[in-house]
């Protein structure tokens, strides 16, 4: 059995399919009208940076601080904005989203889940919905599940060796309450392919194997030039 972790496998697949900056030697149809991205490697403390912000996001929605504390928080946040703003870069040049060994690949937008398996037969991720993702009464906000599934399906397409695709539709069945702050597992795979259309499926389960939600999506391969 391979000792490769899911993140290793994801990194290796990306490296195998790495393409030169001008796209030379690459089947252009592989990436439709997408620019050619070179993965941007995160520095050693980037994961801590993102995790600290995630903690801040949790606190943003779970505190009721006095006005003077809010005033100090504004000051300190403004100082952070001033610190980071000079380093703003165009799409594709930030480590956010490119680092498969980090939860949510290092993007604060994505759910902080880690890749456990990354193969042609599917992708598995493990993680939690956090306080930031609360909908009501202990359950994850219903809008956060499509985010998890949609990003997973993008990975499923990549892991399956298919050209870049966009989501045509995404359907979610909410079967049971999805709790926050509880470790969960999601599995996604390509169910069938019809030309440009890949029909994908996914299941979100708790660690007792209970099905919390499942999803089906149509991922449509981009044509050359399609954004
Ligand atoms: C860096 C990696 C990015 C990874 C992306 C991650 C996933 C995402 O979140 S993508 C963002 C969300 N999705 C979008 O914004 C997509 C917006 N839509 C589009 O851009 C276009 O509709 C696009 C490109 C998907 C397809 O357009 P187009 O090439 O004109 O395809 P079109 O001819 O209409 O449809 C192709 C086939 O799919 C079918 N189809 C298209 N949409 C649907 C739908 N919603 N339901 C059912 N079938 C559909 C069509 O009927 C057609 O089938 P057939 O070939 O059998 O006749």
Coordinates of N, CA and C and ligand atoms in Angstrom, one line a residue:
X1 N 0.8 -1.2 0.0 CA 0.0 0.0 0.0 C 0.9 1.3 0.0
X2 N 0.4 2.3 -0.7 CA 1.2 3.5 -0.8 C 1.2 4.2 0.5
X3 N 2.4 4.8 0.8 CA 2.5 5.6 2.0 C 2.1 7.1 1.7
X4 N 1.8 7.4 0.5 CA 1.5 8.7 0.1 C 0.3 9.3 0.8
X5 N 0.4 10.5 1.3 CA -0.8 11.1 1.9 C -1.6 11.7 0.8
X6 N -2.9 12.1 1.1 CA -3.8 12.7 0.1 C -3.1 14.0 -0.5
X7 N -2.5 14.8 0.5 CA -1.8 16.0 0.0 C -0.7 15.7 -0.9
X8 N 0.1 14.6 -0.6 CA 1.2 14.3 -1.5 C 0.7 14.0 -2.8
X9 N -0.4 13.1 -2.9 CA -0.9 12.7 -4.2 C -1.4 14.0 -4.9
X10 N -2.1 14.9 -4.2 CA -2.6 16.1 -4.9 C -1.4 16.9 -5.5
X11 N -0.3 17.0 -4.7 CA 0.8 17.8 -5.1 C 1.5 17.1 -6.3
X12 N 1.6 15.8 -6.3 CA 2.2 15.1 -7.4 C 1.4 15.2 -8.7
X13 N 0.1 15.1 -8.5 CA -0.7 15.2 -9.7 C -0.5 16.6 -10.3
X14 N -0.5 17.6 -9.5 CA -0.3 19.0 -10.0 C 1.0 19.1 -10.6
X15 N 2.0 18.5 -10.1 CA 3.4 18.6 -10.6 C 3.4 17.9 -12.0
X16 N 2.8 16.7 -12.0 CA 2.8 15.9 -13.3 C 2.2 16.8 -14.4
X17 N 1.1 17.5 -14.0 CA 0.4 18.2 -15.1 C 0.9 19.7 -15.2
X18 N 2.0 19.9 -14.5 CA 2.5 21.3 -14.5 C 2.8 21.7 -16.0
X19 N 2.5 23.0 -16.3 CA 2.7 23.4 -17.6 C 3.5 24.7 -17.6
X20 N 4.2 24.9 -18.7 CA 5.1 26.0 -18.7 C 4.4 27.3 -18.8
X21 N 5.0 28.4 -18.5 CA 4.3 29.7 -18.3 C 3.6 30.1 -19.6
X22 N 4.2 29.7 -20.8 CA 3.5 30.1 -22.0 C 2.6 29.1 -22.6
X23 N 2.4 28.0 -21.8 CA 1.5 26.9 -22.2 C 2.1 26.0 -23.2
X24 N 3.4 26.2 -23.6 CA 4.0 25.4 -24.6 C 4.1 23.9 -24.1
X25 N 3.8 23.0 -25.0 CA 3.9 21.6 -24.7 C 2.7 21.1 -24.0
X26 N 1.8 22.0 -23.7 CA 0.6 21.6 -23.0 C -0.6 21.5 -24.0
X27 N -1.5 20.6 -23.8 CA -2.7 20.5 -24.5 C -3.5 21.7 -24.1
X28 N -3.6 22.7 -24.9 CA -4.3 23.9 -24.5 C -5.7 23.7 -24.0
X29 N -6.4 22.7 -24.6 CA -7.8 22.5 -24.2 C -7.9 22.0 -22.8
X30 N -6.7 21.7 -22.2 CA -6.8 21.2 -20.8 C -7.2 22.3 -19.9
X31 N -7.0 23.5 -20.2 CA -7.4 24.6 -19.3 C -8.3 25.6 -19.9
X32 N -9.0 25.3 -21.0 CA -10.0 26.2 -21.6 C -9.3 27.6 -21.7
X33 N -10.1 28.6 -21.2 CA -9.5 30.0 -21.3 C -8.8 30.4 -20.0
X34 N -8.5 29.4 -19.1 CA -7.9 29.8 -17.9 C -6.4 30.2 -18.1
X35 N -5.9 31.2 -17.4 CA -4.5 31.4 -17.5 C -3.7 30.2 -16.9
X36 N -2.4 30.1 -17.3 CA -1.6 29.1 -16.7 C -1.1 29.5 -15.3
X37 N -1.5 28.8 -14.3 CA -1.1 29.2 -13.0 C 0.1 28.3 -12.6
X38 N 1.1 29.0 -12.0 CA 2.2 28.2 -11.4 C 1.8 28.2 -9.9
X39 N 1.9 27.0 -9.2 CA 1.5 26.9 -7.8 C 2.4 27.9 -7.0
X40 N 1.8 28.6 -6.1 CA 2.6 29.5 -5.3 C 2.8 28.9 -3.9
X41 N 4.1 28.6 -3.6 CA 4.4 27.9 -2.4 C 4.3 28.8 -1.2
X42 N 3.6 28.3 -0.1 CA 3.5 29.1 1.1 C 4.8 29.0 1.9
X43 N 5.1 30.1 2.6 CA 6.2 30.1 3.5 C 5.9 29.3 4.8
X44 N 6.9 29.0 5.6 CA 6.8 28.1 6.7 C 5.7 28.5 7.7
X45 N 5.3 29.8 7.8 CA 4.3 30.2 8.8 C 3.0 30.6 8.2
X46 N 2.9 30.3 6.9 CA 1.6 30.7 6.2 C 0.4 30.0 6.8
X47 N 0.6 28.7 7.2 CA -0.6 28.0 7.8 C -1.0 28.6 9.1
X48 N 0.0 29.1 9.9 CA -0.4 29.7 11.2 C -1.1 31.0 10.9
X49 N -0.6 31.7 9.9 CA -1.2 33.0 9.5 C -2.7 32.8 9.2
X50 N -3.0 31.8 8.3 CA -4.4 31.6 7.9 C -5.2 31.1 9.1
X51 N -4.6 30.2 9.9 CA -5.4 29.7 11.1 C -5.7 30.8 12.1
X52 N -4.8 31.8 12.3 CA -5.0 32.9 13.2 C -6.2 33.7 12.7
X53 N -6.2 33.9 11.4 CA -7.4 34.7 10.8 C -8.7 33.9 10.9
X54 N -8.6 32.6 10.8 CA -9.8 31.8 11.0 C -10.3 31.9 12.4
X55 N -9.4 32.0 13.3 CA -9.8 32.1 14.7 C -10.5 33.5 14.9
X56 N -9.9 34.5 14.2 CA -10.5 35.8 14.3 C -11.9 35.8 13.7
X57 N -12.1 35.1 12.6 CA -13.4 35.0 12.0 C -14.4 34.4 12.9
X58 N -13.9 33.3 13.6 CA -14.8 32.7 14.6 C -15.2 33.7 15.7
X59 N -14.2 34.5 16.1 CA -14.5 35.5 17.2 C -15.4 36.6 16.7
X60 N -15.3 36.9 15.4 CA -16.1 38.0 14.8 C -17.6 37.7 15.0
X61 N -17.9 36.4 14.9 CA -19.4 36.0 15.0 C -19.8 35.4 16.3
X62 N -18.9 35.4 17.3 CA -19.2 34.7 18.5 C -18.9 35.6 19.8
X63 N -18.6 36.9 19.6 CA -18.3 37.7 20.7 C -19.3 38.9 20.8
X64 N -19.4 39.4 22.0 CA -20.2 40.6 22.2 C -19.4 41.5 23.1
X65 N -18.4 42.2 22.5 CA -17.4 42.9 23.3 C -17.9 44.4 23.6
X66 N -17.4 44.9 24.7 CA -17.8 46.4 25.0 C -17.2 47.3 23.9
X67 N -17.8 48.5 23.8 CA -17.5 49.4 22.7 C -16.0 49.8 22.7
X68 N -15.4 49.9 23.9 CA -14.0 50.3 23.9 C -13.1 49.2 23.3
X69 N -13.5 48.0 23.6 CA -12.8 46.8 23.0 C -13.0 46.8 21.5
X70 N -14.2 47.1 21.0 CA -14.5 47.2 19.6 C -13.6 48.3 19.0
X71 N -13.5 49.4 19.6 CA -12.7 50.5 19.1 C -11.2 50.1 19.0
X72 N -10.7 49.3 20.0 CA -9.3 48.9 19.9 C -9.2 47.8 18.8
X73 N -10.2 47.0 18.7 CA -10.2 46.0 17.6 C -10.1 46.6 16.2
X74 N -10.9 47.7 16.1 CA -10.8 48.5 14.8 C -9.4 49.0 14.5
X75 N -8.8 49.6 15.6 CA -7.5 50.2 15.4 C -6.5 49.1 15.0
X76 N -6.6 47.9 15.7 CA -5.6 46.9 15.4 C -5.8 46.2 14.1
X77 N -7.1 46.1 13.7 CA -7.4 45.6 12.4 C -6.9 46.5 11.3
X78 N -7.1 47.8 11.5 CA -6.7 48.8 10.5 C -5.2 48.7 10.4
X79 N -4.5 48.5 11.5 CA -3.0 48.4 11.4 C -2.6 47.2 10.6
X80 N -3.4 46.1 10.7 CA -3.1 44.9 10.0 C -3.3 45.1 8.5
X81 N -4.4 45.8 8.2 CA -4.7 46.1 6.8 C -3.6 46.9 6.2
X82 N -3.1 47.9 7.0 CA -2.0 48.7 6.5 C -0.7 47.9 6.3
X83 N -0.5 46.9 7.1 CA 0.7 46.0 7.0 C 0.6 45.2 5.8
X84 N -0.6 44.6 5.5 CA -0.7 43.7 4.4 C -0.9 44.3 3.0
X85 N -1.6 45.4 3.0 CA -2.1 46.0 1.7 C -1.0 46.2 0.7
X86 N 0.2 46.5 1.1 CA 1.3 46.7 0.0 C 1.6 45.4 -0.7
X87 N 1.2 44.3 -0.1 CA 1.6 43.0 -0.7 C 0.5 42.4 -1.5
X88 N -0.6 43.1 -1.8 CA -1.7 42.6 -2.6 C -1.2 42.2 -4.0
X89 N -1.6 41.1 -4.5 CA -1.1 40.6 -5.8 C -2.3 40.2 -6.7
X90 N -2.2 40.1 -8.0 CA -3.3 39.6 -8.8 C -3.6 38.1 -8.6
X91 N -4.8 37.7 -9.1 CA -5.2 36.3 -9.0 C -4.1 35.4 -9.4
X92 N -3.9 34.3 -8.7 CA -2.9 33.3 -9.1 C -1.5 33.5 -8.6
X93 N -1.3 34.7 -7.8 CA 0.0 35.0 -7.4 C 0.1 34.9 -5.8
X94 N -1.0 34.6 -5.2 CA -1.0 34.4 -3.7 C -0.9 32.9 -3.4
X95 N -0.3 32.6 -2.2 CA -0.3 31.2 -1.8 C -1.7 30.7 -1.5
X96 N -2.6 31.6 -1.2 CA -4.0 31.2 -0.8 C -4.6 30.3 -1.9
X97 N -5.0 29.1 -1.5 CA -5.7 28.1 -2.4 C -4.8 27.2 -3.1
X98 N -3.5 27.4 -3.0 CA -2.5 26.5 -3.8 C -1.8 25.5 -3.0
X99 N -2.0 25.5 -1.7 CA -1.1 24.7 -0.8 C -1.9 23.5 -0.2
X100 N -1.8 22.4 -0.9 CA -2.7 21.2 -0.6 C -2.4 20.6 0.8
X101 N -1.3 20.9 1.4 CA -1.0 20.3 2.7 C -1.7 21.1 3.8
X102 N -2.2 22.3 3.4 CA -2.8 23.2 4.5 C -4.4 23.0 4.4
X103 N -5.0 23.2 5.6 CA -6.5 23.1 5.6 C -7.0 24.1 4.6
X104 N -8.0 23.7 3.8 CA -8.6 24.6 2.8 C -7.5 25.1 1.8
X105 N -6.5 24.4 1.6 CA -5.4 24.7 0.7 C -4.8 26.1 1.0
X106 N -5.0 26.5 2.3 CA -4.4 27.8 2.7 C -5.3 29.0 2.3
X107 N -6.5 28.8 1.9 CA -7.4 29.9 1.5 C -8.5 30.1 2.6
X108 N -8.6 31.3 3.1 CA -9.5 31.6 4.2 C -11.0 31.5 3.7
X109 N -11.2 31.5 2.4 CA -12.5 31.4 1.9 C -13.0 30.0 2.0
X110 N -12.1 29.0 1.8 CA -12.5 27.6 1.8 C -12.7 27.0 3.2
X111 N -13.5 26.0 3.3 CA -13.6 25.3 4.5 C -12.2 24.7 4.9
X112 N -11.9 24.8 6.2 CA -10.5 24.4 6.6 C -10.4 22.9 6.7
X113 N -10.6 22.2 5.6 CA -10.6 20.7 5.6 C -9.3 20.3 4.9
X114 N -8.8 19.1 5.3 CA -7.6 18.6 4.8 C -7.9 17.4 3.8
X115 N -7.1 17.3 2.8 CA -7.2 16.3 1.8 C -6.6 15.0 2.4
X116 N -7.4 13.9 2.4 CA -6.9 12.7 2.9 C -6.6 11.7 1.8
X117 N -7.4 11.8 0.8 CA -7.2 10.9 -0.4 C -7.4 11.7 -1.7
X118 N -6.6 11.4 -2.7 CA -6.7 12.2 -3.9 C -6.3 11.2 -5.0
X119 N -7.3 10.7 -5.7 CA -7.0 9.7 -6.7 C -8.1 9.7 -7.8
X120 N -7.8 9.0 -8.9 CA -8.7 8.9 -10.0 C -10.1 8.5 -9.5
X121 N -10.2 7.6 -8.5 CA -11.5 7.1 -8.1 C -12.1 8.0 -7.1
X122 N -11.5 9.1 -6.7 CA -12.2 10.1 -5.9 C -11.3 10.8 -4.9
X123 N -11.9 11.8 -4.2 CA -11.2 12.6 -3.2 C -11.9 12.5 -1.9
X124 N -11.1 12.4 -0.8 CA -11.7 12.4 0.5 C -11.1 13.6 1.3
X125 N -11.9 14.3 2.0 CA -11.4 15.4 2.9 C -12.0 15.2 4.3
X126 N -11.3 15.7 5.2 CA -11.7 15.6 6.6 C -11.6 16.9 7.3
X127 N -12.6 17.3 8.1 CA -12.4 18.6 8.8 C -13.7 18.9 9.6
X128 N -13.8 20.2 9.9 CA -15.0 20.6 10.7 C -15.5 21.9 10.1
X129 N -16.8 22.1 10.3 CA -17.4 23.4 10.2 C -17.2 24.1 11.5
X130 N -16.7 25.4 11.4 CA -16.4 26.0 12.7 C -17.5 27.0 13.1
X131 N -17.3 27.7 14.2 CA -18.3 28.6 14.7 C -18.6 29.7 13.6
X132 N -17.6 30.0 12.9 CA -17.8 31.0 11.8 C -18.9 30.5 10.8
X133 N -19.0 29.2 10.7 CA -20.0 28.6 9.7 C -21.3 28.3 10.3
X134 N -21.6 28.8 11.5 CA -22.9 28.5 12.2 C -24.0 29.1 11.4
X135 N -25.1 28.2 11.2 CA -26.3 28.7 10.7 C -27.3 29.0 11.9
X136 N -27.8 27.9 12.5 CA -28.6 28.1 13.7 C -28.8 26.9 14.5
X137 N -28.9 27.0 15.8 CA -29.1 25.9 16.7 C -28.1 24.8 16.5
X138 N -26.8 25.2 16.4 CA -25.7 24.2 16.4 C -25.4 23.7 15.0
X139 N -26.2 24.0 14.0 CA -26.0 23.4 12.7 C -25.2 24.4 11.8
X140 N -24.4 23.8 10.9 CA -23.7 24.6 9.9 C -24.7 25.3 9.0
X141 N -24.4 26.5 8.6 CA -25.2 27.3 7.7 C -25.4 26.5 6.4
X142 N -26.6 26.4 5.9 CA -26.9 25.6 4.7 C -26.1 26.0 3.5
X143 N -25.7 27.3 3.5 CA -24.9 27.8 2.3 C -23.5 27.4 2.4
X144 N -23.0 26.9 3.5 CA -21.6 26.5 3.6 C -21.4 25.1 3.0
X145 N -22.4 24.3 2.9 CA -22.3 22.9 2.4 C -22.0 22.9 0.9
X146 N -22.8 23.7 0.1 CA -22.4 23.8 -1.3 C -21.0 24.3 -1.5
X147 N -20.5 25.2 -0.7 CA -19.1 25.6 -0.8 C -18.1 24.4 -0.7
X148 N -18.4 23.6 0.4 CA -17.6 22.4 0.6 C -17.7 21.5 -0.7
X149 N -18.9 21.2 -1.1 CA -19.1 20.3 -2.2 C -18.5 20.9 -3.5
X150 N -18.7 22.1 -3.8 CA -18.3 22.7 -5.1 C -16.8 22.7 -5.2
X151 N -16.1 23.0 -4.1 CA -14.6 23.0 -4.1 C -14.1 21.5 -4.3
X152 N -14.8 20.6 -3.5 CA -14.5 19.2 -3.6 C -14.6 18.7 -5.1
X153 N -15.7 19.1 -5.8 CA -15.9 18.6 -7.1 C -14.8 19.2 -8.1
X154 N -14.3 20.4 -7.8 CA -13.2 20.9 -8.6 C -12.0 20.0 -8.4
X155 N -11.7 19.5 -7.2 CA -10.6 18.7 -6.9 C -10.8 17.3 -7.5
X156 N -12.1 16.8 -7.5 CA -12.4 15.5 -8.0 C -12.1 15.5 -9.5
X157 N -12.5 16.5 -10.2 CA -12.2 16.6 -11.7 C -10.7 16.6 -11.9
X158 N -9.9 17.3 -11.1 CA -8.5 17.4 -11.3 C -7.9 16.0 -11.0
X159 N -8.3 15.4 -9.9 CA -7.8 14.1 -9.5 C -8.1 13.0 -10.5
X160 N -9.2 13.2 -11.2 CA -9.6 12.2 -12.2 C -8.9 12.4 -13.5
X161 N -8.1 13.5 -13.6 CA -7.3 13.7 -14.8 C -8.1 14.4 -15.9
X162 N -9.2 15.0 -15.5 CA -10.0 15.6 -16.6 C -9.6 17.1 -16.7
X163 N -9.9 17.6 -17.9 CA -9.6 19.0 -18.1 C -10.4 19.9 -17.2
X164 N -10.0 21.2 -17.1 CA -10.6 22.1 -16.2 C -12.1 22.3 -16.6
X165 N -12.9 22.3 -15.5 CA -14.4 22.3 -15.7 C -15.0 23.4 -14.8
X166 N -16.2 23.8 -15.2 CA -17.0 24.6 -14.3 C -18.3 23.9 -13.9
X167 N -18.8 24.3 -12.7 CA -20.0 23.7 -12.3 C -21.2 24.2 -13.1
X168 N -21.9 23.3 -13.7 CA -23.1 23.7 -14.4 C -24.3 23.8 -13.4
X169 N -24.4 22.7 -12.6 CA -25.4 22.8 -11.5 C -24.8 22.0 -10.3
X170 N -25.3 22.3 -9.2 CA -24.9 21.6 -7.9 C -26.2 21.4 -7.1
X171 N -26.5 20.2 -6.8 CA -27.7 19.9 -6.0 C -27.3 19.3 -4.7
X172 N -27.9 19.8 -3.6 CA -27.5 19.3 -2.2 C -28.8 18.7 -1.6
X173 N -28.7 17.5 -1.1 CA -29.7 17.0 -0.2 C -29.3 17.1 1.2
X174 N -30.0 17.8 2.1 CA -29.6 17.9 3.5 C -30.4 16.8 4.2
X175 N -29.7 15.8 4.6 CA -30.3 14.6 5.1 C -30.5 14.7 6.7
X176 N -29.5 15.3 7.3 CA -29.5 15.4 8.8 C -28.8 16.7 9.1
X177 N -29.0 17.2 10.4 CA -28.3 18.4 10.8 C -26.8 18.1 10.7
X178 N -26.1 19.1 10.1 CA -24.6 19.0 10.0 C -24.1 19.9 11.2
X179 N -23.5 19.2 12.2 CA -23.1 20.0 13.4 C -21.8 20.8 13.1
X180 N -21.6 21.9 13.8 CA -20.3 22.6 13.8 C -19.4 22.0 14.8
X181 N -18.1 22.3 14.7 CA -17.1 21.9 15.7 C -17.1 20.4 15.9
X182 N -17.4 19.6 14.9 CA -17.4 18.2 15.0 C -16.7 17.6 13.7
X183 N -15.7 16.7 14.0 CA -15.0 16.1 12.8 C -15.9 15.3 11.9
X184 N -15.8 15.6 10.6 CA -16.6 15.0 9.6 C -15.7 14.6 8.4
X185 N -16.3 13.8 7.5 CA -15.6 13.3 6.4 C -16.5 13.5 5.1
X186 N -15.8 13.9 4.0 CA -16.6 14.0 2.8 C -15.9 13.3 1.7
X187 N -16.6 12.5 0.9 CA -16.1 11.8 -0.2 C -16.7 12.2 -1.5
X188 N -15.9 12.4 -2.5 CA -16.5 12.8 -3.8 C -15.9 12.0 -5.0
X189 N -16.6 11.8 -6.0 CA -16.1 11.0 -7.1 C -16.9 11.4 -8.4
X190 N -16.2 11.0 -9.6 CA -16.9 11.1 -10.8 C -17.8 9.9 -11.0
X191 N -19.1 10.2 -11.2 CA -20.1 9.1 -11.3 C -20.2 8.6 -12.7
X192 N -20.2 9.5 -13.7 CA -20.3 9.1 -15.1 C -19.9 10.3 -16.0
X193 N -19.4 10.0 -17.2 CA -19.0 11.1 -18.1 C -19.7 10.9 -19.4
X194 N -20.2 12.1 -19.9 CA -20.8 12.1 -21.3 C -20.2 13.2 -22.0
X195 N -19.2 13.0 -22.8 CA -18.5 14.0 -23.5 C -17.9 15.0 -22.6
X196 N -18.3 16.3 -22.7 CA -17.7 17.3 -21.9 C -18.3 17.3 -20.5
X197 N -19.4 16.5 -20.3 CA -20.1 16.6 -19.0 C -19.7 15.4 -18.1
X198 N -19.2 15.8 -16.9 CA -18.9 14.9 -15.9 C -19.9 15.0 -14.7
X199 N -20.6 14.0 -14.5 CA -21.6 14.0 -13.4 C -20.9 13.5 -12.1
X200 N -20.8 14.3 -11.1 CA -20.1 14.0 -9.9 C -21.0 13.8 -8.7
X201 N -20.6 13.0 -7.8 CA -21.4 12.8 -6.6 C -20.5 12.9 -5.3
X202 N -21.1 13.2 -4.2 CA -20.4 13.4 -3.0 C -21.3 13.0 -1.8
X203 N -20.6 12.6 -0.7 CA -21.4 12.3 0.5 C -20.6 12.8 1.7
X204 N -21.4 13.5 2.6 CA -20.8 14.0 3.8 C -21.3 13.2 5.0
X205 N -20.4 12.7 5.8 CA -20.8 11.8 6.9 C -20.1 12.2 8.2
X206 N -20.7 11.8 9.3 CA -20.0 11.9 10.6 C -19.2 10.7 10.8
X207 N -18.4 10.7 11.9 CA -17.5 9.6 12.1 C -18.1 8.3 12.5
X208 N -19.5 8.3 12.8 CA -20.2 7.1 13.0 C -20.8 6.6 11.7
X209 N -20.5 7.3 10.6 CA -21.0 6.8 9.3 C -22.3 7.3 8.9
X210 N -22.9 8.2 9.7 CA -24.3 8.7 9.4 C -24.2 9.7 8.2
X211 N -25.0 9.5 7.2 CA -25.0 10.4 6.1 C -25.7 11.8 6.5
X212 N -25.0 12.9 6.4 CA -25.5 14.2 6.8 C -26.1 14.9 5.6
X213 N -25.3 14.8 4.4 CA -25.8 15.4 3.2 C -25.1 14.7 2.0
X214 N -25.8 14.8 0.9 CA -25.1 14.3 -0.3 C -25.4 15.3 -1.4
X215 N -24.6 15.2 -2.5 CA -24.6 16.2 -3.5 C -24.4 15.5 -4.9
X216 N -25.0 16.2 -5.9 CA -24.7 15.8 -7.2 C -24.4 17.0 -8.0
X217 N -23.4 17.0 -8.9 CA -23.1 18.2 -9.7 C -22.7 17.8 -11.1
X218 N -23.0 18.7 -12.0 CA -22.6 18.6 -13.4 C -21.4 19.5 -13.6
X219 N -20.3 18.9 -13.9 CA -19.1 19.7 -14.1 C -18.8 19.7 -15.6
X220 N -18.8 20.8 -16.2 CA -18.7 20.9 -17.7 C -17.3 21.4 -18.1
X221 N -16.7 20.6 -18.9 CA -15.3 20.9 -19.4 C -15.4 22.2 -20.2
X222 N -14.5 23.1 -19.9 CA -14.4 24.3 -20.7 C -13.9 24.1 -22.1
X223 N -14.4 24.9 -23.0 CA -13.9 24.9 -24.4 C -12.7 25.9 -24.4
X224 N -11.8 25.7 -25.4 CA -10.7 26.7 -25.5 C -11.3 28.1 -25.5
X225 N -10.7 29.0 -24.7 CA -11.1 30.4 -24.6 C -12.2 30.7 -23.7
X226 N -12.9 29.6 -23.1 CA -14.0 29.8 -22.2 C -13.4 30.2 -20.8
X227 N -14.0 31.2 -20.3 CA -13.6 31.7 -19.0 C -14.0 30.8 -17.8
Ligands
LIG1 C1 -9.2 26.7 -10.8 C2 -10.3 25.6 -11.0 C3 -11.7 26.2 -11.1 C4 -12.6 25.1 -10.7 C5 -14.0 25.5 -10.6 C6 -14.7 25.1 -9.4 C7 -16.1 25.0 -9.6 C8 -16.8 26.3 -9.7 O1 -17.2 26.8 -8.7 S1 -17.0 27.1 -11.2 C9 -18.1 28.5 -10.7 C10 -19.6 28.2 -10.9 N1 -19.9 27.9 -12.2 C11 -20.0 28.9 -13.2 O2 -19.8 30.1 -13.0 C12 -20.3 28.4 -14.5 C13 -21.1 29.4 -15.3 N2 -21.6 28.8 -16.6 C14 -20.8 28.8 -17.7 O3 -19.7 29.4 -17.7 C15 -21.2 28.0 -18.9 O4 -22.6 27.7 -18.7 C16 -20.4 26.7 -19.1 C17 -19.0 27.1 -19.5 C18 -20.3 25.9 -17.8 C19 -21.1 25.9 -20.1 O5 -21.4 26.7 -21.2 P1 -21.3 26.1 -22.7 O6 -20.0 25.7 -23.1 O7 -22.0 27.1 -23.6 O8 -22.1 24.8 -22.6 P2 -23.6 24.4 -23.1 O9 -23.5 24.1 -24.6 O10 -24.6 25.4 -22.6 O11 -23.8 23.1 -22.3 C20 -23.0 22.0 -22.5 C21 -23.8 20.8 -22.1 O12 -24.1 20.8 -20.7 C22 -25.5 20.9 -20.5 N3 -25.8 21.8 -19.4 C23 -25.3 23.0 -19.2 N4 -25.8 23.6 -18.1 C24 -26.6 22.7 -17.6 C25 -27.4 22.6 -16.4 N5 -27.4 23.7 -15.5 N6 -28.2 21.6 -16.2 C26 -28.2 20.5 -17.1 N7 -27.4 20.5 -18.2 C27 -26.6 21.6 -18.4 C28 -26.1 21.4 -21.9 O13 -27.4 21.0 -22.0 C29 -25.2 20.7 -22.8 O14 -25.5 19.4 -23.0 P3 -25.3 18.6 -24.4 O15 -23.9 18.7 -24.8 O16 -25.7 17.2 -24.1 O17 -26.2 19.3 -25.3

